[in-house]
Short mmCIF file of C-alpha atoms in Angstrom, two decimals:
data_model
loop_
_atom_site.label_atom_id
_atom_site.label_comp_id
_atom_site.label_asym_id
_atom_site.label_seq_id
_atom_site.Cartn_x
_atom_site.Cartn_y
_atom_site.Cartn_z
CA MET A 1 0.00 0.00 0.00
CA LYS A 2 2.84 2.38 0.88
CA VAL A 3 4.52 1.58 -2.42
CA LYS A 4 1.31 2.41 -4.33
CA LEU A 5 0.88 5.70 -2.46
CA SER A 6 4.47 6.73 -3.12
CA ARG A 7 4.03 5.90 -6.81
CA ILE A 8 0.81 7.94 -6.94
CA PHE A 9 2.51 10.94 -5.33
CA MET A 10 5.45 10.56 -7.73
CA TYR A 11 3.12 10.63 -10.75
CA ILE A 12 1.28 13.65 -9.36
CA PHE A 13 4.57 15.49 -8.81
CA LEU A 14 5.82 14.63 -12.30
CA SER A 15 2.51 15.69 -13.84
CA VAL A 16 2.66 19.07 -12.09
CA ALA A 17 6.30 19.53 -13.10
CA ALA A 18 5.49 18.65 -16.73
CA PHE A 19 2.58 21.09 -16.73
CA LEU A 20 4.72 23.92 -15.34
CA SER A 21 7.42 23.18 -17.92
CA LEU A 22 5.10 23.00 -20.93
CA PHE A 23 2.66 25.77 -20.02
CA PRO A 24 4.94 28.67 -21.17
CA LEU A 25 5.29 27.01 -24.57
CA TYR A 26 1.52 26.48 -24.78
CA TRP A 27 0.90 30.09 -23.76
CA THR A 28 3.32 31.33 -26.43
CA ALA A 29 1.70 29.19 -29.15
CA VAL A 30 -1.82 30.30 -28.17
CA SER A 31 -0.82 33.96 -27.94
CA ALA A 32 0.71 33.78 -31.42
CA THR A 33 -2.80 33.13 -32.79
CA ASN A 34 -4.53 35.94 -30.88
CA THR A 35 -4.74 39.72 -31.00
CA THR A 36 -3.19 42.03 -28.43
CA PRO A 37 -6.50 42.65 -26.58
CA ASP A 38 -7.10 38.88 -26.35
CA ILE A 39 -3.60 38.34 -24.94
CA LEU A 40 -4.00 41.13 -22.39
CA ALA A 41 -7.31 39.54 -21.41
CA ALA A 42 -5.41 36.28 -20.71
CA SER A 43 -7.19 34.26 -23.38
CA MET A 44 -6.27 30.58 -23.07
CA THR A 45 -7.86 29.38 -26.31
CA PRO A 46 -6.34 29.51 -29.81
CA GLY A 47 -7.49 32.37 -32.00
CA SER A 48 -7.72 32.97 -35.72
CA GLN A 49 -5.02 35.63 -36.15
CA LEU A 50 -2.03 33.43 -36.93
CA ILE A 51 -1.81 34.35 -40.62
CA ALA A 52 -2.50 38.03 -39.85
CA ASN A 53 0.22 38.05 -37.18
CA PHE A 54 2.67 36.34 -39.53
CA THR A 55 1.93 38.85 -42.30
CA ARG A 56 2.39 41.71 -39.87
CA LEU A 57 5.66 40.16 -38.63
CA LEU A 58 7.00 40.12 -42.19
CA GLU A 59 5.99 43.76 -42.59
CA LEU A 60 7.67 44.92 -39.40
CA SER A 61 10.91 42.95 -39.64
CA SER A 62 13.34 41.05 -41.85
CA LEU A 63 12.37 37.65 -40.45
CA GLY A 64 14.16 35.55 -43.07
CA ARG A 65 17.41 37.47 -42.74
CA ALA A 66 17.32 37.36 -38.92
CA PHE A 67 16.59 33.62 -38.90
CA TRP A 68 19.42 32.97 -41.37
CA ASN A 69 21.88 35.09 -39.37
CA SER A 70 21.03 33.27 -36.14
CA ALA A 71 21.22 29.85 -37.82
CA ARG A 72 24.54 30.62 -39.51
CA ASN A 73 26.12 32.05 -36.36
CA ALA A 74 24.85 29.21 -34.14
CA VAL A 75 25.87 26.38 -36.49
CA LEU A 76 29.35 27.76 -37.19
CA LEU A 77 30.03 28.58 -33.54
CA THR A 78 28.76 25.18 -32.38
CA ALA A 79 30.86 23.25 -34.89
CA LEU A 80 34.06 25.17 -34.13
CA SER A 81 33.54 25.35 -30.37
CA VAL A 82 32.77 21.65 -29.96
CA SER A 83 35.74 20.68 -32.16
CA ILE A 84 38.24 22.92 -30.35
CA CYS A 85 37.00 22.21 -26.83
CA SER A 86 36.90 18.45 -27.39
CA LEU A 87 40.51 18.51 -28.58
CA ALA A 88 41.47 20.56 -25.53
CA GLY A 89 39.59 18.31 -23.11
CA TYR A 90 41.13 15.21 -24.68
CA ALA A 91 44.63 16.68 -24.43
CA PHE A 92 44.15 17.84 -20.83
CA GLU A 93 43.28 14.31 -19.69
CA VAL A 94 45.20 11.98 -22.01
CA TYR A 95 48.43 13.99 -21.74
CA HIS A 96 47.92 14.73 -18.06
CA SER A 97 50.45 16.74 -16.04
CA LYS A 98 50.50 19.03 -13.00
CA ALA A 99 51.09 22.04 -15.24
CA LYS A 100 47.91 21.24 -17.16
CA ASP A 101 46.02 20.95 -13.86
CA ARG A 102 47.13 24.45 -12.90
CA LEU A 103 46.16 25.77 -16.33
CA MET A 104 42.76 24.12 -16.00
CA SER A 105 42.29 25.82 -12.63
CA VAL A 106 42.96 29.19 -14.26
CA LEU A 107 40.43 28.39 -16.99
CA LEU A 108 37.81 27.47 -14.41
CA LEU A 109 38.47 30.70 -12.52
CA SER A 110 37.75 32.61 -15.72
CA MET A 111 34.15 31.35 -15.52
CA MET A 112 33.68 33.61 -12.48
CA ILE A 113 34.33 36.79 -14.49
CA PRO A 114 31.03 38.33 -15.66
CA PHE A 115 30.76 39.17 -19.33
CA ALA A 116 29.91 42.80 -18.52
CA ALA A 117 33.39 43.20 -17.02
CA ILE A 118 35.16 42.26 -20.27
CA MET A 119 32.59 43.57 -22.75
CA ILE A 120 34.27 46.93 -23.47
CA PRO A 121 37.84 45.55 -23.79
CA LEU A 122 36.51 42.82 -26.08
CA PHE A 123 34.79 45.34 -28.33
CA ARG A 124 37.90 47.52 -28.51
CA LEU A 125 39.97 44.44 -29.38
CA MET A 126 37.56 43.42 -32.14
CA ALA A 127 37.45 46.97 -33.46
CA ASN A 128 41.25 47.16 -33.61
CA MET A 129 41.28 43.84 -35.48
CA GLY A 130 38.64 45.07 -37.93
CA LEU A 131 36.16 42.39 -36.91
CA VAL A 132 33.14 44.58 -36.14
CA ASN A 133 30.07 43.45 -38.10
CA THR A 134 31.66 40.09 -38.92
CA THR A 135 30.74 36.54 -38.01
CA LEU A 136 34.31 35.94 -36.82
CA GLY A 137 34.01 38.85 -34.41
CA PHE A 138 30.86 37.30 -33.02
CA MET A 139 32.44 33.86 -32.58
CA LEU A 140 35.94 34.58 -31.28
CA PRO A 141 35.08 35.47 -27.63
CA THR A 142 33.14 32.21 -27.12
CA ILE A 143 34.76 29.87 -29.60
CA SER A 144 36.41 28.10 -26.66
CA THR A 145 34.82 27.99 -23.22
CA ALA A 146 36.11 26.65 -19.92
CA PHE A 147 32.82 24.83 -19.31
CA LEU A 148 33.02 22.77 -22.51
CA ILE A 149 36.69 21.97 -21.96
CA MET A 150 35.87 20.79 -18.44
CA LEU A 151 32.92 18.74 -19.77
CA PHE A 152 35.09 16.91 -22.28
CA ARG A 153 37.93 16.49 -19.81
CA GLN A 154 35.65 14.92 -17.21
CA SER A 155 34.08 12.63 -19.81
CA THR A 156 37.51 11.60 -21.12
CA ARG A 157 38.33 10.23 -17.65
CA SER A 158 35.86 7.40 -18.29
CA PHE A 159 37.25 6.77 -21.78
CA PRO A 160 39.00 3.35 -21.96
CA ARG A 161 42.74 4.03 -22.07
CA GLU A 162 43.31 0.50 -23.34
CA MET A 163 41.79 1.53 -26.66
CA ILE A 164 44.32 4.34 -27.02
CA GLU A 165 47.25 2.09 -26.12
CA ALA A 166 46.09 -0.63 -28.51
CA ALA A 167 45.74 1.90 -31.33
CA ARG A 168 49.22 3.25 -30.65
CA ILE A 169 50.68 -0.25 -30.73
CA ASP A 170 48.98 -0.75 -34.11
CA GLY A 171 50.85 2.31 -35.37
CA LEU A 172 47.97 4.80 -35.53
CA ASN A 173 48.80 8.47 -35.07
CA GLU A 174 47.14 10.59 -32.40
CA MET A 175 44.83 12.51 -34.75
CA PHE A 176 43.56 9.27 -36.27
CA ILE A 177 42.90 7.90 -32.79
CA PHE A 178 40.99 11.05 -31.89
CA ILE A 179 38.84 11.10 -35.04
CA ARG A 180 38.18 7.40 -35.58
CA ILE A 181 38.10 6.09 -31.99
CA TYR A 182 37.53 8.91 -29.52
CA ILE A 183 34.76 10.83 -31.30
CA PRO A 184 32.47 7.82 -32.02
CA THR A 185 32.90 6.58 -28.46
CA MET A 186 32.13 9.98 -26.93
CA LYS A 187 29.02 10.71 -29.03
CA SER A 188 26.86 11.32 -25.93
CA THR A 189 29.25 14.02 -24.70
CA TYR A 190 29.32 15.58 -28.16
CA ALA A 191 25.51 15.58 -28.21
CA ALA A 192 25.35 17.35 -24.84
CA ALA A 193 28.01 19.87 -25.85
CA THR A 194 26.26 20.51 -29.18
CA THR A 195 22.93 21.12 -27.47
CA ILE A 196 24.37 23.48 -24.85
CA THR A 197 26.50 25.45 -27.32
CA PHE A 198 23.81 25.77 -29.98
CA MET A 199 21.22 26.99 -27.47
CA ALA A 200 23.65 29.54 -26.04
CA ALA A 201 24.71 30.77 -29.49
CA TRP A 202 21.13 30.94 -30.76
CA ASN A 203 19.77 32.84 -27.73
CA VAL A 204 22.69 35.19 -27.09
CA PHE A 205 21.63 38.84 -27.25
CA LEU A 206 24.12 41.24 -25.65
CA TRP A 207 27.30 40.49 -27.62
CA PRO A 208 25.65 40.43 -31.09
CA ARG A 209 23.88 43.67 -30.15
CA ILE A 210 27.28 45.25 -29.53
CA ILE A 211 29.42 43.73 -32.28
CA MET A 212 26.79 43.58 -35.05
CA MET A 213 25.97 47.19 -35.93
CA SER A 214 24.56 46.70 -39.41
CA PRO A 215 20.79 46.19 -39.89
CA ASP A 216 21.68 43.24 -42.13
CA SER A 217 23.30 41.49 -39.14
CA VAL A 218 20.19 41.36 -36.96
CA THR A 219 19.55 38.03 -35.20
CA MET A 220 16.33 36.54 -33.82
CA PRO A 221 16.83 37.82 -30.22
CA MET A 222 17.61 41.27 -31.62
CA LEU A 223 14.53 41.11 -33.86
CA ILE A 224 12.30 40.30 -30.88
CA SER A 225 13.87 43.15 -28.92
CA ASN A 226 13.18 45.55 -31.81
CA LEU A 227 9.54 44.46 -31.92
CA MET A 228 9.22 45.31 -28.22
CA ALA A 229 10.90 48.71 -28.59
CA GLY A 230 8.09 50.56 -30.39
CA TYR A 231 5.54 52.91 -28.89
CA VAL A 232 2.82 50.30 -29.45
CA THR A 233 3.68 46.64 -28.91
CA GLU A 234 1.72 44.09 -30.93
CA PHE A 235 1.98 41.16 -28.55
CA GLY A 236 0.55 38.62 -31.00
CA VAL A 237 3.34 39.44 -33.45
CA VAL A 238 5.95 39.33 -30.67
CA MET A 239 4.70 35.95 -29.43
CA LEU A 240 4.80 34.54 -32.95
CA ALA A 241 8.41 35.71 -33.33
CA VAL A 242 9.26 34.13 -29.96
CA LEU A 243 7.63 30.87 -31.06
CA ILE A 244 9.59 30.82 -34.33
CA ALA A 245 12.81 31.58 -32.45
CA THR A 246 12.14 28.75 -29.99
CA LEU A 247 11.47 25.98 -32.51
CA PRO A 248 15.10 25.26 -33.63
CA THR A 249 16.34 24.70 -30.08
CA ILE A 250 13.34 22.50 -29.25
CA LEU A 251 13.88 20.36 -32.35
CA LEU A 252 17.61 20.02 -31.65
CA PHE A 253 17.00 18.97 -28.04
CA LEU A 254 14.33 16.42 -29.06
CA PHE A 255 16.72 14.99 -31.65
CA LEU A 256 19.65 14.67 -29.21
CA GLN A 257 17.83 14.10 -25.92
CA ARG A 258 18.62 10.37 -25.76
CA TYR A 259 22.32 11.24 -25.52
CA PHE A 260 22.02 14.48 -23.54
CA ALA A 261 21.72 13.00 -20.02
CA GLU A 262 24.54 10.52 -20.65
CA GLY A 263 26.77 13.31 -21.94
CA ILE A 264 26.16 15.56 -18.94
CA MET A 265 26.87 12.66 -16.56
CA GLY A 266 30.08 11.86 -18.43
CA THR A 267 29.18 8.24 -19.16
CA VAL A 268 30.77 6.36 -22.05
CA LYS A 269 29.16 3.41 -23.82
#
């Protein structure tokens, strides 16, 4: 009887947690189909203004350009960041030394520095390098992060060293071992790192707002901010833009979710 009661309470708790997690997405989707008065009246039912809101969104903003800029920036940054950080994490653990431990400690300390403290020096550096309004200027400050290096380093600790030694005995070079043995074995960690990096790159607002000065460089978070900056805010249009901006990260997480938990825990199969 106690087991049944505990199971019932567990299901109730999980149901409430699922509802609280999914309700903001439902509210956004419903609001995207309603007018501003309906949204302010807290309407919980879908409306008939989806096409009208989408047409108005195209009139007020360059939706296609903003979506392409966000997708390009996020994909390029994710690919480069995961590649570089995985190489660094692999090297930190496989070629372990006390000097590398001290260097890793310095990298971890850098996570405590808020971005606002380095924002102005970063912009001046990018300006001196001529990288303002460029994709490279957007990517360079976050192309390698201490968190991802630590994630790959911790996961590499559970990587079978016997596989590396056997490959070396067979005469394989280190890069071949990394590409053909390490990467396929660590796919769960790569999935977790890809999800985290893509979501961060897609949703980032402050740095693109500073480094991307051209109207042609607007991203989805910047587009949503611009829609909210007018004298009159059309909330149905804003909610539709938020819904469109949310879909890529949701689809990526659903596609990689089976590996995500394993990658965060650092397990290797």
